[in-house]
Amino acid sequence: MAVFTAALGSLQFGYSLGVINAPQTVIEKHYARSLGAGQHPSVVIYWSLSVAIFSIGGMLSSFLVGVKGMLMINVLSVAAGLMMGLCNMWKPHIMVIAGRALMGFYCGLTSGLVPMYIGEIAPKAYRGALGALHQLAIVVGILLSQVVGLDFVLGNENMWPLLLGLSGAPAVLQTFLLPLCPESPRYLYILLGKEQEARRSLLRLKGAYDPTPDLEEMKREKDEADKEPRISILSLICSSVYRQQLFVALMMHLSQQFSGINAIFYYSTAIFGRAGVSQPVYATIGVGVINTVFTLVSVALVDKTGRRTLTLVGLAGMCCCAIAMTVGLKFLNDYSWMSYVSMAAIFLFVSFFEIGPGPIPWFIVAELFSQGPRPAAIALAGCCNWTSNFIIGMTFPYIQAWLDCYVFILFAGLLLVFTVFIYFRVPETKGKSFEEIAAVFQKGRKVPKDNTELQQLKSSSEA
Ligand SMILES: OC[C@H]1O[C@](O)(CO)[C@@H](O)[C@@H]1O
């Protein structure tokens, strides 16, 4: 129940990502009416802002992960939902832009807090499966928004404010459920030093069992953490102690976004249209379904097959699909069956994405770092994800105009680079304790005898 409750935050993230696509024409018309005739150029600007401001909110807030908890931030989501739902009470374009900005801000925080909380409460053997539920909730949110965004459901003249406003609804449910969920035992013990409360929390999470081994492991981590208290973002960037882990974490997130997945998501309807599909909206919903099914496959496999293998298979598979998509687009006019090649390549591209490169980056960052630097690492990785997502969203139409049918060759090249990087630099974290994972990275690194750098980190974060 704790994981379900937390993942309600991720559901809103996915819903907000997807909801803005279907009702574009209807909302643009509405903006034009409320702005008055003759103001059409500003409609385009207000529309682009309504889409993009969401990522800007996320980029800003991802730095603040750890400052406030999941319960407190729900107020942002409810306020954002109300602003969008009631946008006709004042200037709709301003209300929608403000609501999307606030919702982006909320989602930037959830995209860090949810994997962090799940990673901390999950038993070692299920950490991957439970961690992947964050992505599962995102993709269910996207699918839901695609379905309710159809014009005969809510994506029409009268109902679109409700369509946007509903994005805040899960926050209301989460507000009622969160007080029933146990606090993270690691947070209670390692950061707050409350051993008894941590024990109670473990018992609530795992039922009647002997929590001593878990508490002992946490005690060892606490002893380490006392040497390396909560580390600020700046000291994490400057520190050589965590450089390797940080590099891996950022590359995992870059590979997720620069794989080109959102080029498919944001522009799939147009891409399908170009590939000759007569009802592109339904093909887009088909992508949403495949997306959800393969995230479920990842949930089932990730603790057996491992993070490294699934990420490698996923990225390499996406690379091949990007090449197939290029071939499909290039020869579309010569052979009509090439439209099927493009379609199949898009569906497979998304499937490969969701078995590894989609879900894994979110929770692997929590696995790669111990309690001290974890919030700062999650903040940096989240910001990297949101920023690269924003860059792709803004630049893809221009890159497409420039490279035409060769646009996916660019992503194939990037995917190859990421596959090679992960092959050489990312260790398997499946089934390992946080202590064991840290040890993998410390191996081969020269640790100064007097631990000077850790002492410096400690004093800088205390300051
Ligand atoms: O399912 C696809 C979606 O997943 C994300 O990568 C988040 O993990 C989004 O950026 C993308 O739209």
PDB file of N, CA and C and ligand atoms in Angstrom, residues 13-14 17-18 111 134-136 138-140 142 253 256-257 259 261-263 265-266 287-288 291-292 295 350 353-354 357-362 385-386 389, ligand 1:
ATOM      1  N   PHE A  13       2.486  12.599 -12.781  1.00  0.00           N
ATOM      2  CA  PHE A  13       3.593  12.966 -13.667  1.00  0.00           C
ATOM      3  C   PHE A  13       3.261  12.488 -15.088  1.00  0.00           C
ATOM      4  N   GLY A  14       2.901  11.215 -15.209  1.00  0.00           N
ATOM      5  CA  GLY A  14       2.602  10.657 -16.531  1.00  0.00           C
ATOM      6  C   GLY A  14       1.392  11.331 -17.167  1.00  0.00           C
ATOM      7  N   LEU A  17       2.252  14.640 -18.478  1.00  0.00           N
ATOM      8  CA  LEU A  17       3.089  14.543 -19.692  1.00  0.00           C
ATOM      9  C   LEU A  17       2.215  14.339 -20.923  1.00  0.00           C
ATOM     10  N   GLY A  18       1.202  13.462 -20.771  1.00  0.00           N
ATOM     11  CA  GLY A  18       0.435  13.048 -21.937  1.00  0.00           C
ATOM     12  C   GLY A  18      -0.764  13.926 -22.258  1.00  0.00           C
ATOM     13  N   SER A 111       9.237  13.145  -8.874  1.00  0.00           N
ATOM     14  CA  SER A 111      10.091  12.238  -9.638  1.00  0.00           C
ATOM     15  C   SER A 111      11.364  11.910  -8.855  1.00  0.00           C
ATOM     16  N   HIS A 134       7.363   2.998 -10.165  1.00  0.00           N
ATOM     17  CA  HIS A 134       7.325   4.451 -10.412  1.00  0.00           C
ATOM     18  C   HIS A 134       7.079   4.696 -11.903  1.00  0.00           C
ATOM     19  N   GLN A 135       7.871   4.001 -12.743  1.00  0.00           N
ATOM     20  CA  GLN A 135       7.695   4.168 -14.190  1.00  0.00           C
ATOM     21  C   GLN A 135       6.351   3.586 -14.644  1.00  0.00           C
ATOM     22  N   LEU A 136       5.947   2.465 -14.009  1.00  0.00           N
ATOM     23  CA  LEU A 136       4.662   1.875 -14.400  1.00  0.00           C
ATOM     24  C   LEU A 136       3.536   2.895 -14.179  1.00  0.00           C
ATOM     25  N   ILE A 138       3.860   6.096 -14.177  1.00  0.00           N
ATOM     26  CA  ILE A 138       4.006   7.165 -15.182  1.00  0.00           C
ATOM     27  C   ILE A 138       3.318   6.741 -16.483  1.00  0.00           C
ATOM     28  N   VAL A 139       3.607   5.507 -16.924  1.00  0.00           N
ATOM     29  CA  VAL A 139       3.066   5.101 -18.225  1.00  0.00           C
ATOM     30  C   VAL A 139       1.546   4.869 -18.167  1.00  0.00           C
ATOM     31  N   VAL A 140       1.054   4.413 -17.004  1.00  0.00           N
ATOM     32  CA  VAL A 140      -0.397   4.283 -16.862  1.00  0.00           C
ATOM     33  C   VAL A 140      -1.011   5.683 -16.938  1.00  0.00           C
ATOM     34  N   ILE A 142       0.168   8.243 -18.589  1.00  0.00           N
ATOM     35  CA  ILE A 142       0.196   8.698 -19.987  1.00  0.00           C
ATOM     36  C   ILE A 142      -0.974   8.063 -20.749  1.00  0.00           C
ATOM     37  N   HIS A 253      20.420   8.693 -16.902  1.00  0.00           N
ATOM     38  CA  HIS A 253      19.298   9.585 -17.207  1.00  0.00           C
ATOM     39  C   HIS A 253      19.424  10.217 -18.593  1.00  0.00           C
ATOM     40  N   GLN A 256      18.293   7.759 -21.049  1.00  0.00           N
ATOM     41  CA  GLN A 256      16.825   7.634 -21.123  1.00  0.00           C
ATOM     42  C   GLN A 256      16.240   8.700 -22.049  1.00  0.00           C
ATOM     43  N   GLN A 257      16.674   9.940 -21.880  1.00  0.00           N
ATOM     44  CA  GLN A 257      16.048  11.016 -22.646  1.00  0.00           C
ATOM     45  C   GLN A 257      16.617  11.168 -24.052  1.00  0.00           C
ATOM     46  N   SER A 259      17.703   8.966 -25.878  1.00  0.00           N
ATOM     47  CA  SER A 259      17.371   7.816 -26.725  1.00  0.00           C
ATOM     48  C   SER A 259      16.361   8.246 -27.783  1.00  0.00           C
ATOM     49  N   ILE A 261      13.080   8.847 -26.940  1.00  0.00           N
ATOM     50  CA  ILE A 261      11.745   8.318 -26.611  1.00  0.00           C
ATOM     51  C   ILE A 261      10.669   9.392 -26.705  1.00  0.00           C
ATOM     52  N   ASN A 262      10.993  10.603 -26.245  1.00  0.00           N
ATOM     53  CA  ASN A 262       9.943  11.625 -26.276  1.00  0.00           C
ATOM     54  C   ASN A 262       9.737  12.218 -27.656  1.00  0.00           C
ATOM     55  N   ALA A 263      10.717  12.025 -28.537  1.00  0.00           N
ATOM     56  CA  ALA A 263      10.484  12.411 -29.930  1.00  0.00           C
ATOM     57  C   ALA A 263       9.320  11.573 -30.443  1.00  0.00           C
ATOM     58  N   PHE A 265       7.014  10.103 -28.378  1.00  0.00           N
ATOM     59  CA  PHE A 265       5.802  10.400 -27.626  1.00  0.00           C
ATOM     60  C   PHE A 265       5.159  11.723 -27.996  1.00  0.00           C
ATOM     61  N   TYR A 266       5.967  12.766 -28.112  1.00  0.00           N
ATOM     62  CA  TYR A 266       5.386  14.076 -28.392  1.00  0.00           C
ATOM     63  C   TYR A 266       4.895  14.185 -29.839  1.00  0.00           C
ATOM     64  N   VAL A 287       0.587   2.815 -28.935  1.00  0.00           N
ATOM     65  CA  VAL A 287       1.930   2.990 -28.355  1.00  0.00           C
ATOM     66  C   VAL A 287       1.822   3.040 -26.830  1.00  0.00           C
ATOM     67  N   GLY A 288       0.785   3.752 -26.338  1.00  0.00           N
ATOM     68  CA  GLY A 288       0.580   3.841 -24.891  1.00  0.00           C
ATOM     69  C   GLY A 288       0.342   2.464 -24.275  1.00  0.00           C
ATOM     70  N   ASN A 291       3.561   0.459 -24.329  1.00  0.00           N
ATOM     71  CA  ASN A 291       4.408   1.084 -23.327  1.00  0.00           C
ATOM     72  C   ASN A 291       4.111   0.519 -21.932  1.00  0.00           C
ATOM     73  N   THR A 292       2.818   0.382 -21.641  1.00  0.00           N
ATOM     74  CA  THR A 292       2.416  -0.118 -20.323  1.00  0.00           C
ATOM     75  C   THR A 292       2.739  -1.613 -20.195  1.00  0.00           C
ATOM     76  N   THR A 295       6.415  -2.195 -19.625  1.00  0.00           N
ATOM     77  CA  THR A 295       6.884  -1.783 -18.294  1.00  0.00           C
ATOM     78  C   THR A 295       6.553  -2.903 -17.303  1.00  0.00           C
ATOM     79  N   VAL A 350       9.580   1.428 -28.520  1.00  0.00           N
ATOM     80  CA  VAL A 350       8.960   1.708 -27.224  1.00  0.00           C
ATOM     81  C   VAL A 350       9.073   0.482 -26.296  1.00  0.00           C
ATOM     82  N   PHE A 353      12.468   0.283 -24.906  1.00  0.00           N
ATOM     83  CA  PHE A 353      12.671   1.366 -23.942  1.00  0.00           C
ATOM     84  C   PHE A 353      12.150   0.962 -22.570  1.00  0.00           C
ATOM     85  N   GLU A 354      10.949   0.384 -22.553  1.00  0.00           N
ATOM     86  CA  GLU A 354      10.322   0.124 -21.258  1.00  0.00           C
ATOM     87  C   GLU A 354      10.863  -1.113 -20.542  1.00  0.00           C
ATOM     88  N   PRO A 357      15.696   0.920 -20.238  1.00  0.00           N
ATOM     89  CA  PRO A 357      16.089   2.329 -20.155  1.00  0.00           C
ATOM     90  C   PRO A 357      15.009   3.254 -19.589  1.00  0.00           C
ATOM     91  N   GLY A 358      13.731   2.847 -19.602  1.00  0.00           N
ATOM     92  CA  GLY A 358      12.669   3.678 -19.030  1.00  0.00           C
ATOM     93  C   GLY A 358      12.665   3.623 -17.503  1.00  0.00           C
ATOM     94  N   PRO A 359      12.402   2.440 -16.943  1.00  0.00           N
ATOM     95  CA  PRO A 359      12.245   2.392 -15.483  1.00  0.00           C
ATOM     96  C   PRO A 359      13.549   2.439 -14.682  1.00  0.00           C
ATOM     97  N   ILE A 360      14.631   1.838 -15.204  1.00  0.00           N
ATOM     98  CA  ILE A 360      15.805   1.604 -14.355  1.00  0.00           C
ATOM     99  C   ILE A 360      16.514   2.885 -13.871  1.00  0.00           C
ATOM    100  N   PRO A 361      16.732   3.894 -14.755  1.00  0.00           N
ATOM    101  CA  PRO A 361      17.458   5.075 -14.261  1.00  0.00           C
ATOM    102  C   PRO A 361      16.841   5.687 -13.005  1.00  0.00           C
ATOM    103  N   TRP A 362      15.504   5.666 -12.909  1.00  0.00           N
ATOM    104  CA  TRP A 362      14.869   6.321 -11.753  1.00  0.00           C
ATOM    105  C   TRP A 362      15.284   5.684 -10.440  1.00  0.00           C
ATOM    106  N   ASN A 385      17.438  14.733 -16.096  1.00  0.00           N
ATOM    107  CA  ASN A 385      16.351  14.123 -16.860  1.00  0.00           C
ATOM    108  C   ASN A 385      15.398  15.197 -17.405  1.00  0.00           C
ATOM    109  N   TRP A 386      14.961  16.093 -16.533  1.00  0.00           N
ATOM    110  CA  TRP A 386      13.991  17.118 -16.950  1.00  0.00           C
ATOM    111  C   TRP A 386      14.591  18.049 -18.003  1.00  0.00           C
ATOM    112  N   ASN A 389      14.923  16.233 -21.330  1.00  0.00           N
ATOM    113  CA  ASN A 389      13.567  16.071 -21.873  1.00  0.00           C
ATOM    114  C   ASN A 389      13.118  17.389 -22.544  1.00  0.00           C
TER     115      ASN A 389
HETATM  116  O1  LIG B   1       7.087   6.213 -21.050  1.00  0.00           O
HETATM  117  C1  LIG B   1       7.751   7.284 -21.619  1.00  0.00           C
HETATM  118  C2  LIG B   1       7.974   8.357 -20.624  1.00  0.00           C
HETATM  119  O2  LIG B   1       8.868   7.937 -19.647  1.00  0.00           O
HETATM  120  C3  LIG B   1       9.761   9.000 -19.323  1.00  0.00           C
HETATM  121  O3  LIG B   1      11.015   8.740 -19.901  1.00  0.00           O
HETATM  122  C4  LIG B   1       9.880   9.114 -17.837  1.00  0.00           C
HETATM  123  O4  LIG B   1      10.520   7.997 -17.305  1.00  0.00           O
HETATM  124  C5  LIG B   1       9.179  10.217 -19.954  1.00  0.00           C
HETATM  125  O5  LIG B   1      10.113  11.231 -20.222  1.00  0.00           O
HETATM  126  C6  LIG B   1       8.539   9.623 -21.162  1.00  0.00           C
HETATM  127  O6  LIG B   1       7.590  10.466 -21.703  1.00  0.00           O
END
